[in-house]
Coordinates of C-alpha atoms and ligand atoms in Angstrom, one line a residue:
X1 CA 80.9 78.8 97.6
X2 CA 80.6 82.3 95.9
X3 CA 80.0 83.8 99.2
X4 CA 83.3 82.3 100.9
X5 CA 85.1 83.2 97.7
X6 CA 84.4 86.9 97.8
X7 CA 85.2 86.9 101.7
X8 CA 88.1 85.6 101.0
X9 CA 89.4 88.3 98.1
X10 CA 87.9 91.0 100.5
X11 CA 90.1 89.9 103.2
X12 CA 93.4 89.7 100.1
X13 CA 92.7 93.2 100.3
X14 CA 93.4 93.6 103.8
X15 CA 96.3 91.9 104.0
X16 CA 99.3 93.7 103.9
X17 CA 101.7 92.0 101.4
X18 CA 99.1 90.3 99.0
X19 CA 100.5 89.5 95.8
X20 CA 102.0 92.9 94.8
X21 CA 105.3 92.9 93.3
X22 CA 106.9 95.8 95.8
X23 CA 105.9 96.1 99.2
X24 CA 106.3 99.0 102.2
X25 CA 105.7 100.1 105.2
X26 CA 104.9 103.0 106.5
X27 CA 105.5 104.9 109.9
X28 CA 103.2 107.4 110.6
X29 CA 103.5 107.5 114.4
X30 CA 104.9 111.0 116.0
X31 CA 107.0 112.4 113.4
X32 CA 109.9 114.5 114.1
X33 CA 112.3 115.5 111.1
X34 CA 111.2 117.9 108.8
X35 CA 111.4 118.2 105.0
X36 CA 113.0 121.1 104.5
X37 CA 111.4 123.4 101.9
X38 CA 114.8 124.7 100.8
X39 CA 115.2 121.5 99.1
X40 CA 112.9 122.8 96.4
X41 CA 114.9 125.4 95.3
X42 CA 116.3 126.5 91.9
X43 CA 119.4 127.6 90.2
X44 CA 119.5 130.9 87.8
X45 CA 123.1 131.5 86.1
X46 CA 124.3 133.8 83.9
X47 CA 124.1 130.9 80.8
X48 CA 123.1 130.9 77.3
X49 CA 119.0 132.3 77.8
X50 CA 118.6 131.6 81.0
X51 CA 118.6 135.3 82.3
X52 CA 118.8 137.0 79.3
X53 CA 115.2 135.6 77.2
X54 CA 114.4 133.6 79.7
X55 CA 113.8 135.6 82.9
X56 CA 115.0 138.8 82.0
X57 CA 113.5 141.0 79.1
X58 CA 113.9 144.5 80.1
X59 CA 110.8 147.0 80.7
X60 CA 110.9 148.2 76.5
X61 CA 110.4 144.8 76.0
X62 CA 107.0 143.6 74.2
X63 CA 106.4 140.6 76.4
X64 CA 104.4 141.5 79.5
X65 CA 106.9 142.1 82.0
X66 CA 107.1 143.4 85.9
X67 CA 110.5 145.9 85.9
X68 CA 112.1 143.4 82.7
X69 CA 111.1 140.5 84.4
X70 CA 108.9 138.5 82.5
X71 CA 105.4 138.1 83.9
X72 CA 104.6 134.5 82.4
X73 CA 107.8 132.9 83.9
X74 CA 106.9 134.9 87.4
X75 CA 104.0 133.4 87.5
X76 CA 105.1 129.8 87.0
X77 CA 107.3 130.1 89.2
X78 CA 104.8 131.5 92.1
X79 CA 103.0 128.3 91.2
X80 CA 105.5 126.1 92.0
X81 CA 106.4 128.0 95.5
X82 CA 110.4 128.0 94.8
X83 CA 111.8 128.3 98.1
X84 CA 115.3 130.3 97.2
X85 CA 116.9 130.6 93.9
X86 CA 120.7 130.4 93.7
X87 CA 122.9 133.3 91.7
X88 CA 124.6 134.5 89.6
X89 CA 126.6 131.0 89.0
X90 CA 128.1 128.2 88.8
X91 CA 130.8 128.6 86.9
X92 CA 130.2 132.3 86.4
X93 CA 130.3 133.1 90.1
X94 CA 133.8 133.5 90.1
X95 CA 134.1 135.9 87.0
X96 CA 131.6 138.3 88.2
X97 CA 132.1 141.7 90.1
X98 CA 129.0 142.8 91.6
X99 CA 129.5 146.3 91.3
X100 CA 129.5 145.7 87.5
X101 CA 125.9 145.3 87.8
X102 CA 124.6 148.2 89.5
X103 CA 123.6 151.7 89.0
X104 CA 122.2 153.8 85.8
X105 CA 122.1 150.6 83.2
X106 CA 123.9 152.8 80.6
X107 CA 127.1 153.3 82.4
X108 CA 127.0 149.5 83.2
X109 CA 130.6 147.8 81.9
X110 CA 130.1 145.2 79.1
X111 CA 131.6 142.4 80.3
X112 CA 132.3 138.5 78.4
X113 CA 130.6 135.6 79.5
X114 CA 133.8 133.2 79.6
X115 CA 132.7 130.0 80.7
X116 CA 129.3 130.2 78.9
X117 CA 129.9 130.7 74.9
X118 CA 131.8 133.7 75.0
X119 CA 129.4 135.8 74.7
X120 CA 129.2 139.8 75.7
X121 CA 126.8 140.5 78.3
X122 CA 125.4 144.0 79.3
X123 CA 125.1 143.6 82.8
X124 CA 122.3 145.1 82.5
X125 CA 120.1 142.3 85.3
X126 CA 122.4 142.7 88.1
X127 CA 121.8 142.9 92.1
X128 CA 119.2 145.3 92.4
X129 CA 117.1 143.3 89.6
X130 CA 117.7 139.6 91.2
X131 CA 117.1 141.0 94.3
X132 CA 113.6 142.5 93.6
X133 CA 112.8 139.8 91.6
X134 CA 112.5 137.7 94.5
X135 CA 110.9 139.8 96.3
X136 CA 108.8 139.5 93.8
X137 CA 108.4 135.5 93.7
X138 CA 108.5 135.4 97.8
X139 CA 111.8 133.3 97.4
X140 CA 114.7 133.5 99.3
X141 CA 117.6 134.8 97.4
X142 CA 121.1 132.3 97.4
X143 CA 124.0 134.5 96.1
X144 CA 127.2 132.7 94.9
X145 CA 130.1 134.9 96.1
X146 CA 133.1 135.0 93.9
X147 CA 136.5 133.7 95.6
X148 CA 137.9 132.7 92.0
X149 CA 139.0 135.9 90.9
X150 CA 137.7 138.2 93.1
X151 CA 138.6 139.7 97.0
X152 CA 137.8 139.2 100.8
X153 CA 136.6 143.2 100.8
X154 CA 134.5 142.8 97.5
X155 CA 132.3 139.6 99.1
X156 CA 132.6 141.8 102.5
X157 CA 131.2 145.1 100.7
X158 CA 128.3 143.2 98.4
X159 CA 126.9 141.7 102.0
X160 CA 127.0 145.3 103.7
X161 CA 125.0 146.3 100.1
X162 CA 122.4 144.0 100.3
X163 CA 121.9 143.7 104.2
X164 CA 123.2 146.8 106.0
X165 CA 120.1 149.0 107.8
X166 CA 122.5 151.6 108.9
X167 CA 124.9 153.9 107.5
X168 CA 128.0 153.0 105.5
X169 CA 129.8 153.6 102.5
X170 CA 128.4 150.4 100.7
X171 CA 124.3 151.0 102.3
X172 CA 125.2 154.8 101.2
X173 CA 125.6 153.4 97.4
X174 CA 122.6 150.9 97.4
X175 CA 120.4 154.4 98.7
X176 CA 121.7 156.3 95.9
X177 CA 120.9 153.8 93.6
X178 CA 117.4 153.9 94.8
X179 CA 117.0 151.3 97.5
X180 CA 116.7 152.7 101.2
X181 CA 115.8 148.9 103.5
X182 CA 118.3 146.4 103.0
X183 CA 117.3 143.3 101.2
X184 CA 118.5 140.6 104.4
X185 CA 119.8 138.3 102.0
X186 CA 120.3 135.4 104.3
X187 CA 122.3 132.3 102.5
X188 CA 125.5 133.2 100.7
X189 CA 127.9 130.6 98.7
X190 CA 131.6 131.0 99.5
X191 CA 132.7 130.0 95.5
X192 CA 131.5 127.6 93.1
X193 CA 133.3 124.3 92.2
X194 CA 136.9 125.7 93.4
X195 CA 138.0 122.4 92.7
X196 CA 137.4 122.9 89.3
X197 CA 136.3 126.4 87.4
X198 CA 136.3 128.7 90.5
X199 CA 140.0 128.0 90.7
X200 CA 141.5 124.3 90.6
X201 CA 142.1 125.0 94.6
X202 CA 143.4 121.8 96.5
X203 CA 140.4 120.9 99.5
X204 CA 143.6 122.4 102.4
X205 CA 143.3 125.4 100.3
X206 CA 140.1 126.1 99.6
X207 CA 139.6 126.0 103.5
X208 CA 141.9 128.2 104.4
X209 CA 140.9 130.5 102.1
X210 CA 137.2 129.6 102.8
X211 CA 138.2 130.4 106.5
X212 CA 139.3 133.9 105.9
X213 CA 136.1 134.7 103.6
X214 CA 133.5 133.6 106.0
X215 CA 135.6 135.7 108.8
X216 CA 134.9 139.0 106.6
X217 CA 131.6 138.0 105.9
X218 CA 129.9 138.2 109.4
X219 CA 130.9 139.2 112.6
X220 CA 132.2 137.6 115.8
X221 CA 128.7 135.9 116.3
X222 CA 127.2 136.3 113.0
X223 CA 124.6 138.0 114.5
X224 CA 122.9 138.5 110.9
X225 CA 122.3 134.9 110.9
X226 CA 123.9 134.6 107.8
X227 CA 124.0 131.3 106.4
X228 CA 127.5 130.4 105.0
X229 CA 127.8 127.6 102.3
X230 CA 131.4 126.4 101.6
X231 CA 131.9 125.2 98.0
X232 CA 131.8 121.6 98.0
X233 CA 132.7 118.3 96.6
X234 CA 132.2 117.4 92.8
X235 CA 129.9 113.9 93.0
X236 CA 132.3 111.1 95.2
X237 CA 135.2 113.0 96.0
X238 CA 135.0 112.2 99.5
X239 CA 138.4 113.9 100.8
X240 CA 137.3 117.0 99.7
X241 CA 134.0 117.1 102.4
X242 CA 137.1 115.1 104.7
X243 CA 139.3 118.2 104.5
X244 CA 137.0 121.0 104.7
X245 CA 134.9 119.4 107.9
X246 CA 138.4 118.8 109.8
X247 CA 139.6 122.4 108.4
X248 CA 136.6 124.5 108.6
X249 CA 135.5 125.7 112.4
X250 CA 132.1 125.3 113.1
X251 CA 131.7 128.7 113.7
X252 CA 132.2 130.0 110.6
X253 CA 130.1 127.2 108.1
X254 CA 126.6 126.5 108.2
X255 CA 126.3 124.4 105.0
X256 CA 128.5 122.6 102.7
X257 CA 127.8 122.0 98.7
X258 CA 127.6 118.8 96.8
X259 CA 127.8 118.9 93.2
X260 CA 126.0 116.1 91.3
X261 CA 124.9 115.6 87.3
X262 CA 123.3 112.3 85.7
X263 CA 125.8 112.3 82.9
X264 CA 125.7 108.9 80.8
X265 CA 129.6 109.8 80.0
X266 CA 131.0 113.7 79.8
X267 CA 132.3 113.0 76.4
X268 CA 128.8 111.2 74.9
X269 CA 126.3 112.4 76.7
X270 CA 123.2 111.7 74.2
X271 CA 120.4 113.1 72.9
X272 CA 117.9 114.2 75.2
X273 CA 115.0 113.1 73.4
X274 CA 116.3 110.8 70.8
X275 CA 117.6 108.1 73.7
X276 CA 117.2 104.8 74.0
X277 CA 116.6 102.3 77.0
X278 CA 119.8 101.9 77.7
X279 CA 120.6 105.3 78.0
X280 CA 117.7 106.1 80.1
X281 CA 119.0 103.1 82.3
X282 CA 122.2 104.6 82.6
X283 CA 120.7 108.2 83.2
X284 CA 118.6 106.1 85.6
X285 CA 121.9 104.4 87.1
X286 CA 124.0 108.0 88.2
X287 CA 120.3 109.3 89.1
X288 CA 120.2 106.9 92.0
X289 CA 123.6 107.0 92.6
X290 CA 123.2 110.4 95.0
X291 CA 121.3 108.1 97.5
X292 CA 124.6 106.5 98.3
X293 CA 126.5 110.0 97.7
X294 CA 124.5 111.6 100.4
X295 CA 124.6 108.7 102.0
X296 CA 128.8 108.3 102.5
X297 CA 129.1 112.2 102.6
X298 CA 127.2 112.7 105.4
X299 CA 128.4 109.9 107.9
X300 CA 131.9 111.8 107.2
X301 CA 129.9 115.1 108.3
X302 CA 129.1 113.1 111.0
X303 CA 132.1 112.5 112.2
X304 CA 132.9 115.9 112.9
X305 CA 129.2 117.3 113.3
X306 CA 127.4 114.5 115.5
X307 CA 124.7 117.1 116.0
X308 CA 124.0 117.5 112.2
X309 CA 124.3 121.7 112.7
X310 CA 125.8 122.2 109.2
X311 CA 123.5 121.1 106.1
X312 CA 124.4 119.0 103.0
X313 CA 123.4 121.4 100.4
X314 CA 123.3 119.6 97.0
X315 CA 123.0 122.5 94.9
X316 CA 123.7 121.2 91.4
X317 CA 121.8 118.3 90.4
X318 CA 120.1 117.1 87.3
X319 CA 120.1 115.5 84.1
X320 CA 122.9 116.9 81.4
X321 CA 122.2 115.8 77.6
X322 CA 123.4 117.0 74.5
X323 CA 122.6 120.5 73.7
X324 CA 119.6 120.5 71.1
X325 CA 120.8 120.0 67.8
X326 CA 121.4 123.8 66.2
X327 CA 121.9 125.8 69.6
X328 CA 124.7 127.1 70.8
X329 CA 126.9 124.5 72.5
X330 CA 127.8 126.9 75.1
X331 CA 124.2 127.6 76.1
X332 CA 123.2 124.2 77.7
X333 CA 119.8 124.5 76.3
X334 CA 118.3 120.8 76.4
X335 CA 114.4 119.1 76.0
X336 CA 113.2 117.8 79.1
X337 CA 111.1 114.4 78.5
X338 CA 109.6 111.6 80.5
X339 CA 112.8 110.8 81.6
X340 CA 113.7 113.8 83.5
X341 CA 110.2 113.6 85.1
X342 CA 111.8 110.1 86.7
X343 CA 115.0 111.6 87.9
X344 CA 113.0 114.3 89.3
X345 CA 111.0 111.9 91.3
X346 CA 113.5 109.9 92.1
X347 CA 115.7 112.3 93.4
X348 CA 113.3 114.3 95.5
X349 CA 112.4 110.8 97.2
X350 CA 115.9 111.0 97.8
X351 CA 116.3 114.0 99.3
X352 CA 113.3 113.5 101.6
X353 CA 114.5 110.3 103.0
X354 CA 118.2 112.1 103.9
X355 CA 116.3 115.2 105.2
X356 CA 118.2 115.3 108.7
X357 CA 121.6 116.6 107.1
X358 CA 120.4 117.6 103.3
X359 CA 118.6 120.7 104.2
X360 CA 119.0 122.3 101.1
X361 CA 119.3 121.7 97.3
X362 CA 119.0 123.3 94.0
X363 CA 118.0 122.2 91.0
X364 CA 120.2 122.9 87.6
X365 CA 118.4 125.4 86.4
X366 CA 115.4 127.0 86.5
X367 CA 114.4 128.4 82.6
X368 CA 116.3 127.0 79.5
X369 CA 119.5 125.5 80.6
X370 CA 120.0 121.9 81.5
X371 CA 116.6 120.3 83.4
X372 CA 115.3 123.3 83.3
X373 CA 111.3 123.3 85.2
X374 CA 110.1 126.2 82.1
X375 CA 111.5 126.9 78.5
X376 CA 110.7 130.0 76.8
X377 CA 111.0 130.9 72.6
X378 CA 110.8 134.3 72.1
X379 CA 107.1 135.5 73.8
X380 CA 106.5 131.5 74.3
X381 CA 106.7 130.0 77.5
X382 CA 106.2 125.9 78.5
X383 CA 106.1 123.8 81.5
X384 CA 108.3 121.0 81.3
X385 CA 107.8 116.9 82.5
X386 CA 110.3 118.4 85.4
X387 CA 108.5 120.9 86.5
X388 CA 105.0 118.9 86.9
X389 CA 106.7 116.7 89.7
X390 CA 108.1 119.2 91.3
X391 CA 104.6 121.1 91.7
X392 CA 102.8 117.5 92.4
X393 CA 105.9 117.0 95.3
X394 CA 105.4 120.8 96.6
X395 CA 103.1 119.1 99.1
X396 CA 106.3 117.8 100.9
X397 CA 107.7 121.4 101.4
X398 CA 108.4 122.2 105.4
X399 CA 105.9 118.6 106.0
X400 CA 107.6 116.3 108.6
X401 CA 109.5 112.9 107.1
X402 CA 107.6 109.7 107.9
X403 CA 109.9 107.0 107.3
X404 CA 108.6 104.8 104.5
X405 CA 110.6 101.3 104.6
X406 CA 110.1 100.0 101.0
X407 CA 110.8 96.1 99.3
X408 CA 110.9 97.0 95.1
X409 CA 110.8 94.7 92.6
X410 CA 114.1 95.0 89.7
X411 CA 114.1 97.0 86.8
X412 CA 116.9 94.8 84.5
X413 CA 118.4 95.7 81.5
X414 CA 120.9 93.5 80.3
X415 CA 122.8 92.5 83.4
X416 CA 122.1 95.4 85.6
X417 CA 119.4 96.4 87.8
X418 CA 117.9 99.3 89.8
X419 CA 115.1 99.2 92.2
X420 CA 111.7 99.8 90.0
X421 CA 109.8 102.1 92.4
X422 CA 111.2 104.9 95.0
X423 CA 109.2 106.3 97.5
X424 CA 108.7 108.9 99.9
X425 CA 105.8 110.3 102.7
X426 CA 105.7 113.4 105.3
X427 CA 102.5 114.7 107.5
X428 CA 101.9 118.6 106.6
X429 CA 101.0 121.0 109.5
X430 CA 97.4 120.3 108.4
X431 CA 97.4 116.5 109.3
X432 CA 97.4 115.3 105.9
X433 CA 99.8 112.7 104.8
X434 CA 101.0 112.4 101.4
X435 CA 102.5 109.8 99.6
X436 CA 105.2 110.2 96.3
X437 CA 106.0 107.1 94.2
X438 CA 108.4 107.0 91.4
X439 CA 108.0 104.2 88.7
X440 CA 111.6 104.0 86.5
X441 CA 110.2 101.3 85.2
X442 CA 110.5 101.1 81.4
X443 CA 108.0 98.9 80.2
X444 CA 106.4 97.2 83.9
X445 CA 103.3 98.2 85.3
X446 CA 104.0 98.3 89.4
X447 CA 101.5 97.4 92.4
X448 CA 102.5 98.0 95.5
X449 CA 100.6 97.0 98.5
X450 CA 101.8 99.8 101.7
X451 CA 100.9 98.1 105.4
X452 CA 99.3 101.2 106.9
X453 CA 100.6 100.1 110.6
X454 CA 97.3 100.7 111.9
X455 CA 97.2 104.5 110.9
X456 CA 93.6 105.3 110.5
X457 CA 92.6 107.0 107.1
X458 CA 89.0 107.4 105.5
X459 CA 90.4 108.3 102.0
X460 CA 93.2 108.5 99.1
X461 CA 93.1 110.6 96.2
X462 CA 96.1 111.4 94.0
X463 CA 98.0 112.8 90.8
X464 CA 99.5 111.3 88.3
X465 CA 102.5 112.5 85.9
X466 CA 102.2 109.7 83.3
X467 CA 102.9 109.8 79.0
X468 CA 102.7 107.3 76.3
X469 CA 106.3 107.5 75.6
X470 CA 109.3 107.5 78.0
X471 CA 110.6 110.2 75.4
X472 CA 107.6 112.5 75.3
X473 CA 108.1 116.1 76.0
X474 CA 106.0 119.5 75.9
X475 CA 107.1 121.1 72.8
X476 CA 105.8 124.9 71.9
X477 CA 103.5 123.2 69.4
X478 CA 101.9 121.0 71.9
X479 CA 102.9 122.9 75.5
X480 CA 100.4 120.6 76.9
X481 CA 100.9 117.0 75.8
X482 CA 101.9 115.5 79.5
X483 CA 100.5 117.2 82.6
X484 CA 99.0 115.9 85.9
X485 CA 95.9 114.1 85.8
X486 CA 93.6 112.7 88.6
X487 CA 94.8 109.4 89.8
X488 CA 92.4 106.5 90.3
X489 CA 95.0 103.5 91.1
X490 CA 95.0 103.7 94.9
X491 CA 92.8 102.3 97.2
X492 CA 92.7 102.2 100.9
X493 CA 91.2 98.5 102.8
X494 CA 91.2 98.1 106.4
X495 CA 95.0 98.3 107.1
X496 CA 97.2 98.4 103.1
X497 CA 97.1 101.2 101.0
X498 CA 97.4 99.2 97.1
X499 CA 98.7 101.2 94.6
X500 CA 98.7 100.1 91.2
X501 CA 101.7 102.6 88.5
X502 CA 101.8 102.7 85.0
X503 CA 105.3 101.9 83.7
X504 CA 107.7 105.3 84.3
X505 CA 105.4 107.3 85.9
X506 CA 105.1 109.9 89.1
X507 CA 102.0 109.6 91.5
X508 CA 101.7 111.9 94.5
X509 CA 98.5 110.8 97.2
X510 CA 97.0 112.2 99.8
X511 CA 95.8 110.4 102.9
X512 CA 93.0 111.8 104.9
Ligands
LIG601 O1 125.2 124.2 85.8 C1 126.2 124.4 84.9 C2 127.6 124.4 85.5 O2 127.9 123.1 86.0 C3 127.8 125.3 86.6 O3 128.2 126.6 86.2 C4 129.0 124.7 87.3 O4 129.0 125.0 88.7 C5 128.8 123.2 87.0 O5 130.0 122.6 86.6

């Protein structure tokens, strides 16, 4: 009796939808769409301590730094392998003249920082120092050109600056200002938000305008390869991707912006470590929401671009809290808990699973401003919930999608409900396929049983991002408290993969 008892729990284990709550499966056969790395990237403003404290402490500074730039936050970010960092806004973008910010620092302009606290800046980090610095991080630089309040000529004269081999008034300046090869910078936002702060423009417009800009930027064939990203739409405004795609000549766009934030409400946003379930649902709620944003933005992209030639770039996305209590409210400067470690996940998953037309997306932003991946306090530095996942998800970088077709148990509070678990997979150029599970979860343990499809793999290990508090975060007393640790709740039988998350947790596994 024993002996026909355990045969029959060893064969449980084999079958693909035992008694798990959430069930998948995944297809691992001859993949074909890749995961663009550029999705990984980051977002560095001019706001509150991001650049100034927070990347940028100029070379008289005590804190070890490479040419001002900090080493600690350098090196973090080499870690997590950011694939292009977007600047110098947002917001900001379309206040800022470039040649403000170049040659000797002392005869710089002082300039005030409008949108962000009113505060005077020295211009003292300005092309030259973003430039090297990634150069110096092996990242792809994103600049933000401003169309706000700026010109066609200025946008036309910072590209010949930065890109220019040859000789010309504007590669002339950048050689007397110490810097004979031309940085190539490759991707180039047209304005930020012009429905909004870069110039409450109307979508017809904006493309116009956009139209003449990109013209100026390249020439007939853009044979720099530049790669032109027209400000896009704020969250569901669908006419505004409508206009632009209908307005906007293929020839002259190569990606189009999507702005998106998990606000609970603009005008009570709550604490961002003092929350409650409820507010983490709701966080939760506008979080997943961008899966049907994506989702009804790009079948209107493919209405006009069948061929999927010009990307979705989503590059504002996050969680936005209250500022902590006693900082300036223009700064932004928030904690980063257990929760943004789930919107994290969940939004990469997202991301992966649109990866044929979002080729591109930046995170809101990299070092002490909204979900920021690092904080700093004066020579302190700490890794946040936020950025944990997205070094545990680097795996996915440039890996080809395997579609991962997934049947989740609810997570319910009060009448509502979300999916519990998200999911993603890709095969790296290596052969190794990993898997990345988000639990939202509150309170619910989730197993989920994954029918392999016959794909043959010997073994799983993983990482898991896990805390005993959905509002735990690394502080500068305890930098530490929630980091990756080795994950032991997967195993592999004959055909299921069974998986077995704590409640609100992030697990990445590799199949070999
Ligand atoms: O990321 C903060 C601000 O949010 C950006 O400057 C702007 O583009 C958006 O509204």
């Amino acid at each position: 009796m024993k002996k026909i008892l355990t045969g029959i729990i060893a064969l449980m284990g084999t079958l693909p939808y035992a008694d798990a709550q959430n069930t998948a499966t995944l297809q691992a056969g001859s993949p074909k769409q890749v995961i663009s790395k550029h999705i990984y990237g980051h977002f560095a403003e001019h706001l509150g301590r991001l650049i100034y404290g927070g990347l940028y402490v100029g070379d008289t500074s005590k804190i070890a730094n490479t040419a001002g730039v900090r080493n600690d936050v350098v090196a973090a970010l080499k870690k997590l392998q950011i694939p292009n960092l977007r600047w110098p806004g947002g917001c900001f973008a379309d206040t800022y003249h470039w040649k403000d910010g170049i040659g000797p620092r002392a005869q710089r302009p002082k300039i005030v920082n409008v949108w962000w606290g009113g505060v005077t800046e020295d211009n003292s980090f300005g092309t030259h120092d973003f430039l090297n610095l990634c150069e110096l991080l092996g990242t792809e630089p994103y600049v933000s050109g401003n169309v706000g309040s700026g010109q066609v000529q200025e946008l036309a004269d910072w590209v010949q600056y930065t890109n220019f081999p040859g000789e010309s008034p504007m590669s002339k300046l950048r050689r007397e200002n110490g810097r004979d090869k031309p940085w190539n910078v490759k991707y180039w936002g047209v304005g930020n938000e012009a429905w909004g702060c870069g110039g409450n423009m109307r979508p017809e417009y904006y493309a116009d305008i956009y139209r003449k800009y990109a013209t100026f930027m390249a020439d007939w064939t853009n044979t720099g390869n530049m790669f032109r990203i027209a400000s896009g739409a704020n969250s569901n405004d669908y006419n505004w991707t409508e206009v632009l795609m209908k307005n906007v000549p293929k020839s002259l766009i190569e990606g189009i912006a999507l702005h998106h934030y998990s606000v609970i409400d603009w005008n009570k946003k709550g604490p961002s470590t003092a929350f409650n379930e409820q507010q983490y649902f709701t966080t939760m709620q506008r979080a997943l929401a961008m899966d049907t944003l994506i989702a009804k933005h790009a079948a209107i992209m493919d209405k006009y671009d069948p061929e999927k030639k010009i990307a979705l770039v989503v590059d504002e996305w996050g969680g936005w809290y209250e500022v902590e209590p006693g900082s300036n409210p223009g700064f932004l400067y928030q904690q980063n808990t257990m929760r943004d470690a789930m919107l994290a996940g969940a939004t990469l998953n997202i991301f992966h699973n649109h990866s044929d037309r979002v080729r591109m997306a930046n995170i809101a932003q990299v070092v002490n401003v909204l979900q920021a991946v690092i904080l700093t306090q004066g020579d302190k530095m700490l890794l946040t919930p936020t950025y944990h996942v997205m070094e545990m998800y680097k795996v996915h970088q440039d890996a080809k999608w395997l579609p991962l077709t997934i049947k989740t148990a609810d997570y319910k509070v009060g009448n509502e409900t979300l999916p519990a678990l998200s999911v993603s997979a890709s095969k790296d150029s290596l052969g190794r396929t990993h898997i990345s599970l988000t639990n939202i979860h509150a309170t619910q343990a989730q197993d989920i049983s994954i029918d392999l499809q016959g794909a043959q793999f010997k073994n799983v290990s993983g990482r898991i991002l896990a805390s005993a508090k959905l509002q735990d975060y690394n502080s500068f007393e305890q930098p530490n408290k929630i980091q990756p640790a080795a994950f032991k709740g997967a195993t592999i039988k004959g055909n299921t993969l069974n998986v077995k998350m704590p409640p609100f947790s992030v697990v990445v596994l590799q199949l070999n």
